[in-house]
PDB file of C-alpha atoms in Angstrom:
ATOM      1  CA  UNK A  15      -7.478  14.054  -7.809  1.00 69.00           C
ATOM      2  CA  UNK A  16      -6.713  10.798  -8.464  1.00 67.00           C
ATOM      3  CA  UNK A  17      -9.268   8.088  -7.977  1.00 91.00           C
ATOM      4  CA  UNK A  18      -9.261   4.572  -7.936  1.00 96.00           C
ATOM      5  CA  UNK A  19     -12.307   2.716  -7.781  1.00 96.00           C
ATOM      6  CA  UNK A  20     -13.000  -0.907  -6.543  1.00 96.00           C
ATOM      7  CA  UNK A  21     -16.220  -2.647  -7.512  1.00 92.00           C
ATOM      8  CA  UNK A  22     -17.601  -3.406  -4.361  1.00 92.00           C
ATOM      9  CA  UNK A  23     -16.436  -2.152  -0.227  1.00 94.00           C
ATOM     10  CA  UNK A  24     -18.359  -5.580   0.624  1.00 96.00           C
ATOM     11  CA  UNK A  25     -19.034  -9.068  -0.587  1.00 97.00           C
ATOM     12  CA  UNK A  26     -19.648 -12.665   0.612  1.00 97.00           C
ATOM     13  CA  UNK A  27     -19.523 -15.938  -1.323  1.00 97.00           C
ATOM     14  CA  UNK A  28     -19.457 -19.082  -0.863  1.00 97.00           C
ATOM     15  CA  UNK A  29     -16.568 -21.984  -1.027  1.00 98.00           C
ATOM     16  CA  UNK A  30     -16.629 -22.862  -4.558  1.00 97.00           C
ATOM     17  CA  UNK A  31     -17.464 -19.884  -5.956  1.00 97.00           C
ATOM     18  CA  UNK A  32     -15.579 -17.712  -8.337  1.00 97.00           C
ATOM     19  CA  UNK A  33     -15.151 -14.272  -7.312  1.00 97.00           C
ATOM     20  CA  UNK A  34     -14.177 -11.699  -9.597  1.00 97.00           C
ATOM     21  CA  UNK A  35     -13.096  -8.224  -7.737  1.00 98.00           C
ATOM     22  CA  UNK A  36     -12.565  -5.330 -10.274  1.00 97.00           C
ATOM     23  CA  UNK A  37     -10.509  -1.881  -9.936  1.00 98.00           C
ATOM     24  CA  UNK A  38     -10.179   1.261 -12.205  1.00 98.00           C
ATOM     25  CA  UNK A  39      -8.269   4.467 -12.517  1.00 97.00           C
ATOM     26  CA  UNK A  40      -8.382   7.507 -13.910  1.00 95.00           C
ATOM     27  CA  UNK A  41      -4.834   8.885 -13.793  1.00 92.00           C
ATOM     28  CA  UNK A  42      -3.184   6.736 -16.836  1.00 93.00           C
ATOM     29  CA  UNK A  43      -0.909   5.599 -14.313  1.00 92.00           C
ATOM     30  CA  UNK A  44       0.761   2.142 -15.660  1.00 91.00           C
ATOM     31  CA  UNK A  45       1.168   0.293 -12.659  1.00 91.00           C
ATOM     32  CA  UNK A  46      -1.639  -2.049 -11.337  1.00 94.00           C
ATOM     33  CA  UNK A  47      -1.363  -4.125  -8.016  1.00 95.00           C
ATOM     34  CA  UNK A  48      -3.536  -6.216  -5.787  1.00 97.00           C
ATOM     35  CA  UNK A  49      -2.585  -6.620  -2.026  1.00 96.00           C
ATOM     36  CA  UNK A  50      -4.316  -8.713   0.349  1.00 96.00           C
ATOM     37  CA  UNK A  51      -4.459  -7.094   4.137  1.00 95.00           C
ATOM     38  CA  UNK A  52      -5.014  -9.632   7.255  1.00 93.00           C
ATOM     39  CA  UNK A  53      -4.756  -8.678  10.872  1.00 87.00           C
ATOM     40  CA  UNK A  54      -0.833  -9.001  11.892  1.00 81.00           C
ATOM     41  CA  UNK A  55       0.534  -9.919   8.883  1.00 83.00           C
ATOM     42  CA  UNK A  56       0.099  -6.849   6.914  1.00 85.00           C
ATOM     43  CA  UNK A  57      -0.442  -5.979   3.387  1.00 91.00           C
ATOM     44  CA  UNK A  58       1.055  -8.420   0.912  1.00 92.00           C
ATOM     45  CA  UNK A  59       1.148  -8.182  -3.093  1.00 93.00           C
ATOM     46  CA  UNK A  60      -0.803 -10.841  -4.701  1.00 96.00           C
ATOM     47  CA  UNK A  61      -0.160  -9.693  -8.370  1.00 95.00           C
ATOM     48  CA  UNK A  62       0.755  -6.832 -10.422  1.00 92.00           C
ATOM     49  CA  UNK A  63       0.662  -5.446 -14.060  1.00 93.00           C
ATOM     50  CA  UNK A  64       2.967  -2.692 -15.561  1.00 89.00           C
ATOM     51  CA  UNK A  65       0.831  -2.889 -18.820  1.00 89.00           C
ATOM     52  CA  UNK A  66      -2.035  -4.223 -20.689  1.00 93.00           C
ATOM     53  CA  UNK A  67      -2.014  -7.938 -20.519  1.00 89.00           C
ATOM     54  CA  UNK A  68       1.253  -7.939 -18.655  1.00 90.00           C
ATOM     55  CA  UNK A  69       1.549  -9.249 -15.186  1.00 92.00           C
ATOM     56  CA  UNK A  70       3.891 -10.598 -12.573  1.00 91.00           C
ATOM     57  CA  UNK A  71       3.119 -12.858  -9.758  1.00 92.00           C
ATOM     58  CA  UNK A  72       3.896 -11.165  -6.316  1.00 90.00           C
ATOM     59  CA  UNK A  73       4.480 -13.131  -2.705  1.00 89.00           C
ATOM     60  CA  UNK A  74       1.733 -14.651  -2.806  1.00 95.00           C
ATOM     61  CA  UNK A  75      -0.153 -15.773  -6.061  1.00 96.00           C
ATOM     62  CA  UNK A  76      -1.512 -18.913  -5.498  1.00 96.00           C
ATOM     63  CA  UNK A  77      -5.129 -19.517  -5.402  1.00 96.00           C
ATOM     64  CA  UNK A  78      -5.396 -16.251  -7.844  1.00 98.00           C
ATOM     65  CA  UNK A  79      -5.807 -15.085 -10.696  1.00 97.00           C
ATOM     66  CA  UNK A  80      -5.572 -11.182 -12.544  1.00 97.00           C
ATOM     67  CA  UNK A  81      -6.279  -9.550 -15.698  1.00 97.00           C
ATOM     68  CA  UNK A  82      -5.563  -6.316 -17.396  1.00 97.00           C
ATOM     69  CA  UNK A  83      -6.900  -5.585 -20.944  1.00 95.00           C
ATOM     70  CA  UNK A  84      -7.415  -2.006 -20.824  1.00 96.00           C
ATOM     71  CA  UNK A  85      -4.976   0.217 -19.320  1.00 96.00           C
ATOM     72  CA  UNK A  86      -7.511   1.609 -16.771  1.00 97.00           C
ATOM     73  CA  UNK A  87      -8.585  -1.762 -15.360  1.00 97.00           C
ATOM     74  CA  UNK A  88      -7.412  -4.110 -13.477  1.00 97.00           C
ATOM     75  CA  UNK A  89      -8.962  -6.934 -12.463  1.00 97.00           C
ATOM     76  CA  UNK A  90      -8.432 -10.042  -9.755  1.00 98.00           C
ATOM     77  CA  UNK A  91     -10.139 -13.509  -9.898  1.00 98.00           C
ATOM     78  CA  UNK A  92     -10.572 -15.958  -7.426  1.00 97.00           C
ATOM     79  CA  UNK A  93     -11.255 -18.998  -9.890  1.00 94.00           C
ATOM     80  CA  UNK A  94     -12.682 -21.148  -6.468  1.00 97.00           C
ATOM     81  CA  UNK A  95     -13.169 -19.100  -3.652  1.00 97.00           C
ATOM     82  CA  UNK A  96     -11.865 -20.640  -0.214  1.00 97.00           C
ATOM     83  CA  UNK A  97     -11.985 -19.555   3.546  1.00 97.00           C
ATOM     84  CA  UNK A  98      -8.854 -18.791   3.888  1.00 97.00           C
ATOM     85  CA  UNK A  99      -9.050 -15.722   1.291  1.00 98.00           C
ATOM     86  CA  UNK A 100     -11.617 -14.368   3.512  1.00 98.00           C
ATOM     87  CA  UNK A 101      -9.606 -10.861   3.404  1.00 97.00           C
ATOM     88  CA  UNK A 102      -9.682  -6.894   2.810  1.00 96.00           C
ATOM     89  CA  UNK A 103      -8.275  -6.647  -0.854  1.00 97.00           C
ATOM     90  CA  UNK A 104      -6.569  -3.223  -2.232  1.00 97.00           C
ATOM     91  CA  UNK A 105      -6.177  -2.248  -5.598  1.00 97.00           C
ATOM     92  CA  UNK A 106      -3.400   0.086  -6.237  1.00 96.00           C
ATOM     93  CA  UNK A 107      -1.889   1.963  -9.216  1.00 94.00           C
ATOM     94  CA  UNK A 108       1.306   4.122  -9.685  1.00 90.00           C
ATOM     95  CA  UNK A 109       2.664   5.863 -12.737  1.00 86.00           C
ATOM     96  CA  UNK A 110       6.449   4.276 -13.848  1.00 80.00           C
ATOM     97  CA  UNK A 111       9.044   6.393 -12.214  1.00 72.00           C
ATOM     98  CA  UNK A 112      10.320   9.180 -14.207  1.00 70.00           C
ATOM     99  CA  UNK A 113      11.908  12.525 -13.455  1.00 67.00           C
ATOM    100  CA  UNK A 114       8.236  13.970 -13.435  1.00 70.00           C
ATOM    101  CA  UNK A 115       6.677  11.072 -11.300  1.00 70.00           C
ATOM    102  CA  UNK A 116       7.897   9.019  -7.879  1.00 75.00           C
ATOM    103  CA  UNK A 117       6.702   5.501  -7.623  1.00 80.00           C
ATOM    104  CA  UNK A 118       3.909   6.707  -4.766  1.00 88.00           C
ATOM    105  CA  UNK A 119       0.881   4.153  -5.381  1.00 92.00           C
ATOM    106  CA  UNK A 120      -2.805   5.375  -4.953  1.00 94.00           C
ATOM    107  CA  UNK A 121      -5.219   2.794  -3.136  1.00 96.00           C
ATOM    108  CA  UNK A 122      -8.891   2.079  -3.628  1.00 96.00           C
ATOM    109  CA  UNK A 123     -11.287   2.015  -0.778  1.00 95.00           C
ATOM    110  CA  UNK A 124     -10.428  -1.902  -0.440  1.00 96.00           C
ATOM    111  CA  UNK A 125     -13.142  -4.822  -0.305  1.00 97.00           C
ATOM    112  CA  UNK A 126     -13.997  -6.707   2.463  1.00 96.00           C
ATOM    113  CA  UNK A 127     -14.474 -10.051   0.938  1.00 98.00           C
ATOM    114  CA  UNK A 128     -16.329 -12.902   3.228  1.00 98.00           C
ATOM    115  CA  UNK A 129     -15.977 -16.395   2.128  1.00 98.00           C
ATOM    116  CA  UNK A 130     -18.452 -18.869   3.772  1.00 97.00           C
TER     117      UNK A 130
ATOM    118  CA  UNK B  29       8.399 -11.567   4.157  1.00 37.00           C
ATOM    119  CA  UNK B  30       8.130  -7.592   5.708  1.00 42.00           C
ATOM    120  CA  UNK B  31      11.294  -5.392   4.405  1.00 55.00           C
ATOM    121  CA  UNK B  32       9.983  -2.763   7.109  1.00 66.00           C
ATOM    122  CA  UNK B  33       9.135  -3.200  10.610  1.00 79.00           C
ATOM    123  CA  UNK B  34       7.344  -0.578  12.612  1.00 83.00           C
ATOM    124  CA  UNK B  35       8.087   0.399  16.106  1.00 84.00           C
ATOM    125  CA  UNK B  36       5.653   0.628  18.330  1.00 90.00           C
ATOM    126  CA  UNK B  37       3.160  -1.540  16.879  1.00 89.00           C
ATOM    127  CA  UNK B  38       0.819   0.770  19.149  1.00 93.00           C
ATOM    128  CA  UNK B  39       0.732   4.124  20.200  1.00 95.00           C
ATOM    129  CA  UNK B  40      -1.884   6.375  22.519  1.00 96.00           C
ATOM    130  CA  UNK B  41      -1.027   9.502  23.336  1.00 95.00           C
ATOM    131  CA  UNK B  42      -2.813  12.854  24.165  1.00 97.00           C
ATOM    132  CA  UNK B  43      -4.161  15.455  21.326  1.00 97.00           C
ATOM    133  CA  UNK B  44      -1.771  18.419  21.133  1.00 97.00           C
ATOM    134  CA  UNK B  45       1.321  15.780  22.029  1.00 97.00           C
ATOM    135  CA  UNK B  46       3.633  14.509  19.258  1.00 97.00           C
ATOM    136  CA  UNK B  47       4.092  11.171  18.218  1.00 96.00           C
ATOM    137  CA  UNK B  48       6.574   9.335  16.940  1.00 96.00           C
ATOM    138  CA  UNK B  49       7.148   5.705  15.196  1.00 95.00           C
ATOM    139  CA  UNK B  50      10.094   3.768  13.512  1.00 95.00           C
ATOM    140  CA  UNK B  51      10.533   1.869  11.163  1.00 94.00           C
ATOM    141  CA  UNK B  52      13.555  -0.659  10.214  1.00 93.00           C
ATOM    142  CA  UNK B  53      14.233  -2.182   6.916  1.00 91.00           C
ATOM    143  CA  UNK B  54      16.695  -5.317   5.984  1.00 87.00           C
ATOM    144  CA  UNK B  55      18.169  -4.765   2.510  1.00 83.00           C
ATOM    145  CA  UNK B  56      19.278  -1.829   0.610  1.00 84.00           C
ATOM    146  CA  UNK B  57      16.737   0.743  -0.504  1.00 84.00           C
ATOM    147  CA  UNK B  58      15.799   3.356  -3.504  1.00 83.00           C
ATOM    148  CA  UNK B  59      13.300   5.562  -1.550  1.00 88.00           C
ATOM    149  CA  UNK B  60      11.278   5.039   1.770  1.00 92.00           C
ATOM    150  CA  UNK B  61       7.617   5.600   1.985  1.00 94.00           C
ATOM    151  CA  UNK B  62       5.109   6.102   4.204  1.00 96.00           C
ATOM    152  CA  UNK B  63       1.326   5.839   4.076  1.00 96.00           C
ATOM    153  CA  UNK B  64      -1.294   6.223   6.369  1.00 97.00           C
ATOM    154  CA  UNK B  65      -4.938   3.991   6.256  1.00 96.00           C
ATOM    155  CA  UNK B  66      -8.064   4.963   8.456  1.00 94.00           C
ATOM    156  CA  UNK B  67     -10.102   2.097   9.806  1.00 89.00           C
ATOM    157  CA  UNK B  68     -11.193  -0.218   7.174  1.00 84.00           C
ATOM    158  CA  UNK B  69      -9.778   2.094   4.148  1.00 88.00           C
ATOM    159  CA  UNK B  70      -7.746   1.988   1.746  1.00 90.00           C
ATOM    160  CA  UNK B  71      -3.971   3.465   2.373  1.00 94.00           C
ATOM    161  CA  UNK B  72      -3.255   7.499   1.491  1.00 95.00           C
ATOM    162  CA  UNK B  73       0.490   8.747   0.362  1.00 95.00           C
ATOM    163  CA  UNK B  74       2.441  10.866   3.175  1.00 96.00           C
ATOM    164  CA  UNK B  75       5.773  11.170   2.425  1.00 95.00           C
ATOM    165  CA  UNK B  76       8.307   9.915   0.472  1.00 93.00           C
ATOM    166  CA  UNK B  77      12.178  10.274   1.383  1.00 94.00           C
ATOM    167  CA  UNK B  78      15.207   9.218  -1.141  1.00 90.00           C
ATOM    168  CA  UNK B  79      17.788   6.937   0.103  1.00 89.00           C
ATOM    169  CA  UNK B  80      20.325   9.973  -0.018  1.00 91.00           C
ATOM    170  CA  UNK B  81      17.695  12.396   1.699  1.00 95.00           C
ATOM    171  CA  UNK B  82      18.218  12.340   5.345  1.00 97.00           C
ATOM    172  CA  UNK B  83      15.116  14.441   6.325  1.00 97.00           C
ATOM    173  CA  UNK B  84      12.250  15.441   4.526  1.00 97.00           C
ATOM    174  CA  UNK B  85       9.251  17.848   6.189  1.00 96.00           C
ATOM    175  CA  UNK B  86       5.072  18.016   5.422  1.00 95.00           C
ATOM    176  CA  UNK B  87       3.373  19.879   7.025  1.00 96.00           C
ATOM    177  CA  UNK B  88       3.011  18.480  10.171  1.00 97.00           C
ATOM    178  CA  UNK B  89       5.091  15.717   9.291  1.00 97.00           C
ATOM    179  CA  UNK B  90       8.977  14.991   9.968  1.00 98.00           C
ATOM    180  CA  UNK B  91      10.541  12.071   8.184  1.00 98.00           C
ATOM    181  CA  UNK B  92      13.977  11.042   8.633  1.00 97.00           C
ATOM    182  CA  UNK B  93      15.995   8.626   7.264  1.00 97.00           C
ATOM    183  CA  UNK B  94      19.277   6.784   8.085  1.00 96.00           C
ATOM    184  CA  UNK B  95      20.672   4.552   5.725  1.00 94.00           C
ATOM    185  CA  UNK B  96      23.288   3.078   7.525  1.00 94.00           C
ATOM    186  CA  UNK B  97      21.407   1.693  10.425  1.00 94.00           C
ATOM    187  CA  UNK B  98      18.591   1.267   7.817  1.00 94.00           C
ATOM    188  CA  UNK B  99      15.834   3.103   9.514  1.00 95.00           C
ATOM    189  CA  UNK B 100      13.168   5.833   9.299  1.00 96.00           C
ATOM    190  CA  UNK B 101      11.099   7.729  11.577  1.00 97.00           C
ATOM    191  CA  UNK B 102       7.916   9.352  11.305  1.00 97.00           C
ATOM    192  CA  UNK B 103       7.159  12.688  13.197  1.00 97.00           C
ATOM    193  CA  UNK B 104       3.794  13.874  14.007  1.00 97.00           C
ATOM    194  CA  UNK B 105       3.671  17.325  15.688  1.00 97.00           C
ATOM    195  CA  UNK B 106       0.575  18.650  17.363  1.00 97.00           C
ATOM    196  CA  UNK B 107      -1.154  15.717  17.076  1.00 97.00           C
ATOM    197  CA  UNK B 108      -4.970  15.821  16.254  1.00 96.00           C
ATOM    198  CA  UNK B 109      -7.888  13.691  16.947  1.00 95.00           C
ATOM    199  CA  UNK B 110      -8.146  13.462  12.924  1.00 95.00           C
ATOM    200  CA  UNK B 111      -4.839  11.874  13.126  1.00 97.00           C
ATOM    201  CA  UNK B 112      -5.894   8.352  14.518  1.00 97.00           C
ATOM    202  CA  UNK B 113      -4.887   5.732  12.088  1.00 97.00           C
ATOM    203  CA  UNK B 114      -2.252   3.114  11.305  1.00 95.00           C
ATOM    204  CA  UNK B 115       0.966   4.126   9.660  1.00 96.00           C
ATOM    205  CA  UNK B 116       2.966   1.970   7.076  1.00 95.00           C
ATOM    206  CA  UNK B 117       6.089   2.524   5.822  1.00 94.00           C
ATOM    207  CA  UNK B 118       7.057   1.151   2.295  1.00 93.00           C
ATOM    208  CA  UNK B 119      10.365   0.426   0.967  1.00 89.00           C
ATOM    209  CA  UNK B 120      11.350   0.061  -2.868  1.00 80.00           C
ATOM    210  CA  UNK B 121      14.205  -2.415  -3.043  1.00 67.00           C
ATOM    211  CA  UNK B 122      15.136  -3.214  -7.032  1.00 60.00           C
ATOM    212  CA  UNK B 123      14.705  -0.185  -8.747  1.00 58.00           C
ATOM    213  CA  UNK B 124      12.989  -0.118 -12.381  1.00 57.00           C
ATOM    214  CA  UNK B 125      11.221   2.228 -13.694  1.00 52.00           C
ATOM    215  CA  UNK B 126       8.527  -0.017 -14.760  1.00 53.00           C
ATOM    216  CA  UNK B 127       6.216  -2.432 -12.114  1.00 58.00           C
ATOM    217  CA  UNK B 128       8.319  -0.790  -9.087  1.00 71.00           C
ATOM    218  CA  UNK B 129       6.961  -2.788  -6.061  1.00 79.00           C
ATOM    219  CA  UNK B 130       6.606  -1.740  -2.663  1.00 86.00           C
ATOM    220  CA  UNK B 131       7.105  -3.483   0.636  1.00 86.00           C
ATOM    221  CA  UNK B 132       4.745  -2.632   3.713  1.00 89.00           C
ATOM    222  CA  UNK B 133       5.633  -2.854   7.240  1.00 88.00           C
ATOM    223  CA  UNK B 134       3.156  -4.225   9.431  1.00 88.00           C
ATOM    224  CA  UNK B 135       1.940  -0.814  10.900  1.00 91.00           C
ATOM    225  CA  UNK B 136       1.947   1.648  13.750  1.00 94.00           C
ATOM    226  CA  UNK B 137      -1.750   1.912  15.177  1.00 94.00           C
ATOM    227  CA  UNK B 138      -1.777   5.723  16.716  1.00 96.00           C
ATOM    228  CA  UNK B 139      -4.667   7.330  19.056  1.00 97.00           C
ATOM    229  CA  UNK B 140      -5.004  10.436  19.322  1.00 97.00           C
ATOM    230  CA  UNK B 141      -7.034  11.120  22.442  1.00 95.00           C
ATOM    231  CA  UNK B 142      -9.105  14.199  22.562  1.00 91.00           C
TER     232      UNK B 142
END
């Protein structure tokens, strides 16, 4: 089964603060992406990486930052954390398409980040 | 800005009773997905339909597509308690094989009633 792990379900910080919210997987799947999910405006793509130390922005990048240097990990930085990213955040990966593989992404559990 | 749109945003019905939701999309698309998130969790593959697929079956699941009014429907049959959760569908616009990016709907909530 494929699993993809995200560092924490729940966090709070504080305005200010830089937050640092971390996701692996196990499937050696290329594809990386980071969503944001608010009530009514649904899941949007923040940023995402189709190899190591590659990335593209998504709709909307701006207060963030990500990282990739290992294949399995994929990590997204908030360099100083405001209220209005107070958010559920889901990591996702997908293998390139192929004959063998469809472009189906596999979440994490998501993390409920609080910023006060 | 949402590529899909599901219709209802809301549905309750009875367990045993089908359910059905929609979902519309602007531009042209590669394939159609559709995903399915319990409360407060992260979101778990259904289905996935090609743009020249018209209908595609899992299970319990019936997923059609129609290209030229650039819409899909999702079929539940027999509908189970277990089944409560909100439904996105996904669309993949620009094809490439590498960094292909999905657009979510903003999601059917279903009950299931027992």
């Amino acid at each position: 089964d494929v699993k993809v792990t995200q560092s924490s379900r729940y966090l709070v910080k504080r305005t200010g603060e830089k937050v640092f919210l971390e996701c692996v997987q196990d499937m050696d799947h290329e594809n990386m992406f980071w969503y944001r999910q608010d009530p009514g405006l649904g899941l949007r793509l923040i940023y995402f990486s189709y190899d190591v130390k590659m990335k593209e922005k998504g709709d909307i990048p701006e207060g963030y930052s990500v990282s990739r240097e290992k294949k399995e990990r994929f990590s997204l930085i908030l360099e100083s954390a405001s209220t209005n990213q107070t958010s559920m955040y889901l990591c996702a990966s997908s293998f390139f398409y192929s004959p063998r593989h469809n472009n189906e992404q596999f979440f994490g559990p998501g993390t409920r980040l609080t910023v006060l | 800005s949402q590529q899909g749109e599901e219709d209802p945003q809301a549905l309750s019905i009875q367990e045993g009773e089908n359910a059905t939701m929609n979902c519309s999309y602007k531009t042209s698309i590669n394939n159609l997905q559709w995903y399915r998130q319990n409360s407060g969790r992260g979101l778990v593959h259904l289905i996935l339909i090609r743009s020249n697929e018209r209908e595609k079956h899992s299970g319990r699941l019936r997923v059609t597509l129609d290209t030229s009014k650039k819409s899909s429907s999702l079929l539940i049959t027999a509908s189970r308690a277990a089944d409560t959760a909100s439904y996105f569908c996904a669309t993949v616009a620009i094809f490439k094989a590498a960094g292909n990016k999905l657009t979510f709907g903003g999601g059917t909530r279903v009950l299931v009633k027992p």
